[in-house]
Amino acid sequence: MGQAFNEVLRPYGVARSQWYMLNYIYHTPNLTQKELLDVMQVKSATLTAALNVLEQKGWIDRQSHQGDHRVKEIRLTQAGRRLWESLPDPIVEVRARMLQGISAEEEQAARTILDKAITNLEHF
């Protein structure tokens, strides 16, 4: 599934992990680096390196918070916003590819079976 995400995003020069970060930054005004760290659930050094790449590509900028200069707020740049708004939704694209050649009835049958299997595991 991750590889399929990357295939959808590759023409835009965006990796799956970058898409997740850009998505959260786009939808969360006044986002701090600490808040993004909590959401992404990675090590601080890993997030910093990833943000450095996004910043080098010109998609984000980090500014000190007005009340506390130790706190960094992350925002999309105009280029980052344009990029985000031009990206296809990889979830929709991958789902469409995954279900290609599968009828609505077959999809529903698969959902029913998987729901029952999940219920069985929940009561294990």
Short mmCIF file of C-alpha atoms in Angstrom, two decimals:
data_model
loop_
_atom_site.label_atom_id
_atom_site.label_comp_id
_atom_site.label_asym_id
_atom_site.label_seq_id
_atom_site.Cartn_x
_atom_site.Cartn_y
_atom_site.Cartn_z
CA MET A 1 0.00 0.00 0.00
CA GLY A 2 2.85 2.38 0.85
CA GLN A 3 4.49 1.66 -2.48
CA ALA A 4 1.21 2.44 -4.28
CA PHE A 5 1.00 5.78 -2.42
CA ASN A 6 4.53 6.61 -3.53
CA GLU A 7 3.70 5.70 -7.14
CA VAL A 8 0.76 8.13 -7.15
CA LEU A 9 2.85 10.93 -5.63
CA ARG A 10 6.15 10.33 -7.47
CA PRO A 11 5.33 12.58 -10.47
CA TYR A 12 4.99 15.48 -8.01
CA GLY A 13 8.29 14.81 -6.24
CA VAL A 14 6.50 13.98 -2.99
CA ALA A 15 7.01 10.88 -0.84
CA ARG A 16 4.25 9.31 1.24
CA SER A 17 5.70 10.55 4.55
CA GLN A 18 5.96 14.06 3.09
CA TRP A 19 2.33 13.86 1.95
CA TYR A 20 1.23 13.03 5.50
CA MET A 21 3.17 15.99 6.89
CA LEU A 22 1.95 18.40 4.21
CA ASN A 23 -1.61 17.20 4.79
CA TYR A 24 -1.43 17.90 8.50
CA ILE A 25 0.31 21.24 8.05
CA TYR A 26 -2.25 22.32 5.43
CA HIS A 27 -5.21 21.47 7.67
CA THR A 28 -3.78 22.73 10.99
CA PRO A 29 -3.23 26.48 11.36
CA ASN A 30 -0.57 27.63 13.85
CA LEU A 31 0.89 24.13 14.01
CA THR A 32 3.97 23.78 16.18
CA GLN A 33 6.83 21.41 15.51
CA LYS A 34 6.06 19.65 18.82
CA GLU A 35 2.43 19.09 17.79
CA LEU A 36 3.53 17.63 14.47
CA LEU A 37 6.03 15.43 16.31
CA ASP A 38 3.22 14.05 18.47
CA VAL A 39 1.06 13.33 15.42
CA MET A 40 3.80 11.77 13.28
CA GLN A 41 5.09 9.63 16.18
CA VAL A 42 8.71 9.71 15.06
CA LYS A 43 11.89 10.75 16.82
CA SER A 44 12.61 14.45 17.01
CA ALA A 45 15.73 14.13 14.85
CA THR A 46 13.76 12.24 12.19
CA LEU A 47 11.08 14.94 12.06
CA THR A 48 13.67 17.72 11.97
CA ALA A 49 15.43 16.08 9.03
CA ALA A 50 12.13 15.63 7.18
CA LEU A 51 11.13 19.25 7.82
CA ASN A 52 14.55 20.39 6.61
CA VAL A 53 13.87 18.65 3.29
CA LEU A 54 10.42 20.26 2.99
CA GLU A 55 11.96 23.63 3.80
CA GLN A 56 14.77 23.15 1.24
CA LYS A 57 12.15 22.34 -1.39
CA GLY A 58 10.46 25.63 -0.53
CA TRP A 59 7.22 24.02 0.62
CA ILE A 60 7.26 25.08 4.29
CA ASP A 61 8.80 27.65 6.56
CA ARG A 62 9.37 27.56 10.30
CA GLN A 63 9.05 30.66 12.40
CA SER A 64 9.53 31.29 16.09
CA HIS A 65 6.31 31.61 18.08
CA GLN A 66 5.65 35.19 19.18
CA GLY A 67 5.28 34.26 22.85
CA ASP A 68 8.12 31.75 23.06
CA HIS A 69 11.03 31.84 20.63
CA ARG A 70 11.92 28.23 21.48
CA VAL A 71 8.62 27.10 19.91
CA LYS A 72 8.64 26.76 16.11
CA GLU A 73 5.46 27.18 14.09
CA ILE A 74 5.27 25.44 10.73
CA ARG A 75 3.42 26.91 7.77
CA LEU A 76 3.09 26.09 4.10
CA THR A 77 4.70 28.61 1.80
CA GLN A 78 2.78 29.80 -1.24
CA ALA A 79 4.65 27.19 -3.27
CA GLY A 80 3.74 24.53 -0.70
CA ARG A 81 0.08 25.53 -0.78
CA ARG A 82 0.03 25.44 -4.59
CA LEU A 83 1.70 22.03 -4.54
CA TRP A 84 -0.74 20.66 -1.97
CA GLU A 85 -3.75 21.94 -3.87
CA SER A 86 -2.46 20.32 -7.09
CA LEU A 87 -1.80 16.89 -5.56
CA PRO A 88 -4.19 14.03 -6.22
CA ASP A 89 -5.57 12.34 -3.11
CA PRO A 90 -3.47 9.16 -2.95
CA ILE A 91 -6.06 7.45 -0.76
CA VAL A 92 -8.70 7.85 -3.47
CA GLU A 93 -6.27 6.89 -6.24
CA VAL A 94 -4.98 3.77 -4.47
CA ARG A 95 -8.50 2.68 -3.51
CA ALA A 96 -9.63 3.02 -7.14
CA ARG A 97 -6.67 0.94 -8.35
CA MET A 98 -7.20 -1.63 -5.61
CA LEU A 99 -10.85 -2.14 -6.53
CA GLN A 100 -10.33 -2.13 -10.28
CA GLY A 101 -12.19 -5.09 -11.80
CA ILE A 102 -14.10 -5.77 -8.57
CA SER A 103 -17.86 -5.27 -8.69
CA ALA A 104 -19.78 -3.37 -6.02
CA GLU A 105 -21.32 -6.67 -4.92
CA GLU A 106 -17.91 -8.32 -4.58
CA GLU A 107 -16.62 -5.34 -2.61
CA GLN A 108 -19.61 -5.51 -0.25
CA ALA A 109 -19.16 -9.26 0.22
CA ALA A 110 -15.49 -8.74 1.09
CA ARG A 111 -16.40 -6.00 3.57
CA THR A 112 -18.97 -8.24 5.23
CA ILE A 113 -16.49 -11.09 5.59
CA LEU A 114 -13.75 -8.80 6.94
CA ASP A 115 -16.17 -7.17 9.40
CA LYS A 116 -17.10 -10.63 10.73
CA ALA A 117 -13.42 -11.60 11.00
CA ILE A 118 -12.66 -8.40 12.93
CA THR A 119 -15.62 -9.03 15.25
CA ASN A 120 -14.37 -12.57 15.85
CA LEU A 121 -10.92 -11.26 16.78
CA GLU A 122 -12.38 -8.63 19.09
CA HIS A 123 -14.14 -11.40 21.03
CA PHE A 124 -11.14 -13.74 21.04
#
